[in-house]
PDB file of C-alpha atoms in Angstrom:
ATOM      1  CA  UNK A   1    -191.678-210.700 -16.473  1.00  0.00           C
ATOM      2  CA  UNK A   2    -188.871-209.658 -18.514  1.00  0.00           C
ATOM      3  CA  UNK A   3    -186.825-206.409 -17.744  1.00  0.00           C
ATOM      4  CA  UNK A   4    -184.412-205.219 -20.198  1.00  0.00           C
ATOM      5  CA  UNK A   5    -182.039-202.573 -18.514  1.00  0.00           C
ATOM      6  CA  UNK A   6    -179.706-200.661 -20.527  1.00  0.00           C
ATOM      7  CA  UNK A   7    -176.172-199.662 -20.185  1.00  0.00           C
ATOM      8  CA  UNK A   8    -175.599-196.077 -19.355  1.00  0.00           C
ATOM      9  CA  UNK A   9    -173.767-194.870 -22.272  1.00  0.00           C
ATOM     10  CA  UNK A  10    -174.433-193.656 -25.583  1.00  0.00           C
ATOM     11  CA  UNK A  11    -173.688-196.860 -27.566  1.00  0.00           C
ATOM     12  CA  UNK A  12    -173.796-194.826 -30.831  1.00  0.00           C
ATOM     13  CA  UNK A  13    -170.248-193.373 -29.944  1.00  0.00           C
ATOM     14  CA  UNK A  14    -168.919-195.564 -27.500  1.00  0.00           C
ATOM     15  CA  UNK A  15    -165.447-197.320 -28.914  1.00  0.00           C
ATOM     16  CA  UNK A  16    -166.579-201.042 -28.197  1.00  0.00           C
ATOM     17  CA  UNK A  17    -163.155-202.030 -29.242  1.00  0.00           C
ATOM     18  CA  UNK A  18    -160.384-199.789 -27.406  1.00  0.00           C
ATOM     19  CA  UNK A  19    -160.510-201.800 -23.524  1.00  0.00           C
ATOM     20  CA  UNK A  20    -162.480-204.998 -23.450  1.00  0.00           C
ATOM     21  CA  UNK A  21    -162.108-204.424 -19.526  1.00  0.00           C
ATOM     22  CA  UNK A  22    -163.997-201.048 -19.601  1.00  0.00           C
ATOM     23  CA  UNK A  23    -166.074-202.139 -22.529  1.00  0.00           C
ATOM     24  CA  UNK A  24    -167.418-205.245 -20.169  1.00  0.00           C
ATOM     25  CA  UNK A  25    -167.741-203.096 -17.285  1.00  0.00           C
ATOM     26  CA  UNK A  26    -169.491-200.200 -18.611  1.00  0.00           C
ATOM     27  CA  UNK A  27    -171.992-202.375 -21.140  1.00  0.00           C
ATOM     28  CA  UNK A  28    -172.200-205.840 -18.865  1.00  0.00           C
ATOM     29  CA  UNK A  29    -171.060-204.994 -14.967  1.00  0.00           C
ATOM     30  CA  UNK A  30    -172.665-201.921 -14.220  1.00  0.00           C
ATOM     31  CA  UNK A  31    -176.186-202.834 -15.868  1.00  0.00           C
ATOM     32  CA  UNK A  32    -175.989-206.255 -14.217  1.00  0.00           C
ATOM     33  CA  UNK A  33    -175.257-204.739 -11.096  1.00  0.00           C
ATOM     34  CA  UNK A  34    -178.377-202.043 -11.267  1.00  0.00           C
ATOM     35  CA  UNK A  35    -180.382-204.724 -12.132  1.00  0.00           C
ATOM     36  CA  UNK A  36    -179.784-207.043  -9.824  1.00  0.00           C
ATOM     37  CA  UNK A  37    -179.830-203.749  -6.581  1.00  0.00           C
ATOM     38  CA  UNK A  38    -182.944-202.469  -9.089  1.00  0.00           C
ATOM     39  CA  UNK A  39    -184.947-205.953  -9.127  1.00  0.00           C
ATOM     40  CA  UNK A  40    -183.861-206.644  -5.683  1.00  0.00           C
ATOM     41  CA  UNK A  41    -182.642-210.058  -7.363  1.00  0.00           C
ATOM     42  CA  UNK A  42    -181.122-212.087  -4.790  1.00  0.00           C
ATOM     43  CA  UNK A  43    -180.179-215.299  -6.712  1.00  0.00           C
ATOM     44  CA  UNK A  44    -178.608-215.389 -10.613  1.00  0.00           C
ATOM     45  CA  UNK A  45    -178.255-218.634 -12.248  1.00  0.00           C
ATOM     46  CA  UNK A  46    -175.360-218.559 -14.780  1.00  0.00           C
ATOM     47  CA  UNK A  47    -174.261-221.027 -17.272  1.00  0.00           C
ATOM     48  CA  UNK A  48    -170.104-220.445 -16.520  1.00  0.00           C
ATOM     49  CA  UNK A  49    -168.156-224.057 -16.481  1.00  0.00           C
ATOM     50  CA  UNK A  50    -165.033-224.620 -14.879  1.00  0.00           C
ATOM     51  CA  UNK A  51    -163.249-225.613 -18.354  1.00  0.00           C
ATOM     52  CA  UNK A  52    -164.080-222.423 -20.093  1.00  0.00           C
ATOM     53  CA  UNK A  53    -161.070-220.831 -18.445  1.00  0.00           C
ATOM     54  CA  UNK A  54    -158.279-221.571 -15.670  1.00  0.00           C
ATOM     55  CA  UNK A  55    -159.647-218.445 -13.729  1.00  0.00           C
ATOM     56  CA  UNK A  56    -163.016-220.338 -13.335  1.00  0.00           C
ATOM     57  CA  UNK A  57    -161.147-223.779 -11.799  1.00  0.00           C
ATOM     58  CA  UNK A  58    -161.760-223.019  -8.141  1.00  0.00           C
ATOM     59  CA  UNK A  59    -165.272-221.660  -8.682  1.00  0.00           C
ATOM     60  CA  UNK A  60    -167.834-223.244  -6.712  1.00  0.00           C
ATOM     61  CA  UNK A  61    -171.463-224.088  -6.998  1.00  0.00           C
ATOM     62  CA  UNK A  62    -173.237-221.205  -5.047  1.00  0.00           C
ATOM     63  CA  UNK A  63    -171.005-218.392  -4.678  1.00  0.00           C
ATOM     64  CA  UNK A  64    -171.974-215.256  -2.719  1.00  0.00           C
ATOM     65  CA  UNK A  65    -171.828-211.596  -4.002  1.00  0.00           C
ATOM     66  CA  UNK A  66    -172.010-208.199  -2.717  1.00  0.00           C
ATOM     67  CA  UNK A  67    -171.794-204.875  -4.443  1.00  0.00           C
ATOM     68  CA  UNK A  68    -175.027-205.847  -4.484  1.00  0.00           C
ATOM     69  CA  UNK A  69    -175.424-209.170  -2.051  1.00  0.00           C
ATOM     70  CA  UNK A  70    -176.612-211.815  -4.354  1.00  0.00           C
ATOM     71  CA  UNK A  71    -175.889-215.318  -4.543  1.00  0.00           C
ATOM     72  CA  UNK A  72    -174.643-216.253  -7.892  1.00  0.00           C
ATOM     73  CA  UNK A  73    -175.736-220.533  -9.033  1.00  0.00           C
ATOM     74  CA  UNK A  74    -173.176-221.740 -11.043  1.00  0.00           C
ATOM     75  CA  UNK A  75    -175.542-225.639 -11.739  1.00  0.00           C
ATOM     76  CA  UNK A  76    -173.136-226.553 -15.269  1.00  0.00           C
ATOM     77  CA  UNK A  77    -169.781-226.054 -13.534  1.00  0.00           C
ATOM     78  CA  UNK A  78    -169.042-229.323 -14.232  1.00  0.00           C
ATOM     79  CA  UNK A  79    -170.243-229.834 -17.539  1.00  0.00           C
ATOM     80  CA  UNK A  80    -167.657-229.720 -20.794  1.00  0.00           C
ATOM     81  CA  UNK A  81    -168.144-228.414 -23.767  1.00  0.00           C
ATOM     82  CA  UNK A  82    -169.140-231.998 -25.250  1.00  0.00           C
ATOM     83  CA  UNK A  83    -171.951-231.873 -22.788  1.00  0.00           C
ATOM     84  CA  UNK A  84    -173.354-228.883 -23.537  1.00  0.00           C
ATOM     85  CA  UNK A  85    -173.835-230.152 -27.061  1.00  0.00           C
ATOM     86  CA  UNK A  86    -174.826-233.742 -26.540  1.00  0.00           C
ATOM     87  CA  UNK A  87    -177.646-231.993 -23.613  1.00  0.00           C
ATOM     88  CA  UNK A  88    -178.925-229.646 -26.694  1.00  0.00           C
ATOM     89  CA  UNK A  89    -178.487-232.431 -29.254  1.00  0.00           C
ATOM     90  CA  UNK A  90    -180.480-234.624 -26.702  1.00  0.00           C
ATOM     91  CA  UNK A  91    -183.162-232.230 -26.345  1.00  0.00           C
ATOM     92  CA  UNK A  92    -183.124-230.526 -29.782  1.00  0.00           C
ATOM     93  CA  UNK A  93    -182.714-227.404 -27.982  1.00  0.00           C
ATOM     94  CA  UNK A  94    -182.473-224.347 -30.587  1.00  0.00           C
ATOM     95  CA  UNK A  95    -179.115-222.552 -31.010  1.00  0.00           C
ATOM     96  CA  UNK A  96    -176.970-219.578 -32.484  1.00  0.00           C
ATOM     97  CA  UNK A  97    -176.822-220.179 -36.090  1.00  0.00           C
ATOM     98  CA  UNK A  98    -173.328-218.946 -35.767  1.00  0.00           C
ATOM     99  CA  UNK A  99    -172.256-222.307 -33.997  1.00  0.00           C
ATOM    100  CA  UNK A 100    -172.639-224.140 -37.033  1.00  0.00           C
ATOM    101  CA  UNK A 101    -170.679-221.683 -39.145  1.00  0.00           C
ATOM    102  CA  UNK A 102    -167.635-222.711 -37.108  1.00  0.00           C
ATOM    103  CA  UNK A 103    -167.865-220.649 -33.676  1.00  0.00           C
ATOM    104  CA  UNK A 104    -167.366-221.960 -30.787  1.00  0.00           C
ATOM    105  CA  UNK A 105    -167.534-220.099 -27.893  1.00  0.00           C
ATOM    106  CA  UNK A 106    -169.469-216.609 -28.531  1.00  0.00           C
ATOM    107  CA  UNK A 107    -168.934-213.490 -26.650  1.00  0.00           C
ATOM    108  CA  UNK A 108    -169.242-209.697 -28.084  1.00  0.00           C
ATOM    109  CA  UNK A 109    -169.653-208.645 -31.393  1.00  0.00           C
ATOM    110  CA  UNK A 110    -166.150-207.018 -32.127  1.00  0.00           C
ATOM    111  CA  UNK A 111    -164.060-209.505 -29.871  1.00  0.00           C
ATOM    112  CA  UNK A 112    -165.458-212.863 -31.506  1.00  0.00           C
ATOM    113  CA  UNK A 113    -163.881-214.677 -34.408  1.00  0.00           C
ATOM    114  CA  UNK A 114    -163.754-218.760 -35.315  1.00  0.00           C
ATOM    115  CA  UNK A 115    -160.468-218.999 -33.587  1.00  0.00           C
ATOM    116  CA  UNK A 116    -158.438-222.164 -33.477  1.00  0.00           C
ATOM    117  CA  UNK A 117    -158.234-225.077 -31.701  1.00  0.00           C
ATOM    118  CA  UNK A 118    -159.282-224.361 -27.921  1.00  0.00           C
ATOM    119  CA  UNK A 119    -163.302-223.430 -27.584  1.00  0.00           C
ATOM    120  CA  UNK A 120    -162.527-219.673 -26.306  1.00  0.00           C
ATOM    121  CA  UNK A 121    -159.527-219.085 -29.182  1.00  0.00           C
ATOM    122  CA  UNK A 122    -161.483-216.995 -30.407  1.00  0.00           C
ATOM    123  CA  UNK A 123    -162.440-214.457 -27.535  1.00  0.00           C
ATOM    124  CA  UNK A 124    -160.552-211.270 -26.832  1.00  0.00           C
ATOM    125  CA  UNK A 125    -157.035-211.988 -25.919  1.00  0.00           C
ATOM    126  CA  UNK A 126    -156.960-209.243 -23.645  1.00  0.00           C
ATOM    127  CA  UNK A 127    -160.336-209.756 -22.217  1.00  0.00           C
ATOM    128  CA  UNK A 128    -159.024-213.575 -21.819  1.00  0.00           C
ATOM    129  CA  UNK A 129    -156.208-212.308 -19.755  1.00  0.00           C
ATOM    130  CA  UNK A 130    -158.159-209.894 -17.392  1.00  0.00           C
ATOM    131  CA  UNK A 131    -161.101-212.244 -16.767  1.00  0.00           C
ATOM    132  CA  UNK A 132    -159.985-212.783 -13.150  1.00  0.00           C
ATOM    133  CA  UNK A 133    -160.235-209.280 -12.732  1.00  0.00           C
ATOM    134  CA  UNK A 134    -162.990-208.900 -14.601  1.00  0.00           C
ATOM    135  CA  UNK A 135    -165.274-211.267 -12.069  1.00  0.00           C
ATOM    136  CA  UNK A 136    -163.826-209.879  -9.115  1.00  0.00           C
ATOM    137  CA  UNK A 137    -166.049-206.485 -10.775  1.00  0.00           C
ATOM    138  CA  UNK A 138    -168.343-208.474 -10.929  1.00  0.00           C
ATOM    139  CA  UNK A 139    -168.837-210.178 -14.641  1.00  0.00           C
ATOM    140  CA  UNK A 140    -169.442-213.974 -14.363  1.00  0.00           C
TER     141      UNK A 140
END
């Protein structure tokens, strides 16, 4: 079954742009979160690795939640970005076009660019700076 749940905002006049830390928790936190308490989900597999950001360093395996209680599965922490490609290289697992045009690490519409040399140059500077904060709301 797939559920889609939508955030609670109008998105034709919400300013994606003005606070990535709002932005993410109105359109990404607060919809995961009803889902999750909604779905009565108690277990959410992500795909988060430890060198995606120094904030995600000390993450562990199986972390647990609340606000709802959920157990959050972390299973590529480990990998790199070089595994990630040789896995779907390996596999011939279909991707973003995008990728091939040059991105590298994609996140939302307004806050991703090419960047430069490190794979999440070219995520929100700001967002990159509050992601601690950002997962203790709740975002991965």
């Amino acid at each position: 079954d797939v559920k889609v749940i939508r955030p609670e905002v109008d998105l034709s006049s919400y300013s994606v742009a003005d606070n990535p830390v709002k932005c993410c928790a109105d359109l990404k936190i607060k919809p995961l979160q009803k889902a999750i308490d909604e779905f009565e989900i108690d277990l959410l597999i992500t795909g988060i690795r430890r060198d995606e950001h120094p904030s995600r360093a000390g993450r562990r395996l199986m972390e647990v939640r609340d606000n709802p209680d959920h157990t959050l599965l972390n299973p590529i922490l480990e990998w790199t970005e070089m595994d990630i490609w040789s896995f779907i290289t390996m596999h011939q697992i279909p991707h973003c076009e995008l990728y091939d045009q040059g991105y590298r690490s994609l996140g939302c519409k307004p806050f991703t660019t090419k960047g430069g040399n490190s794979e999440r140059d070219g995520r929100s500077a700001e967002k990159e700076r509050n992601l601690e904060q950002l997962t203790s709301m709740g975002y991965f």
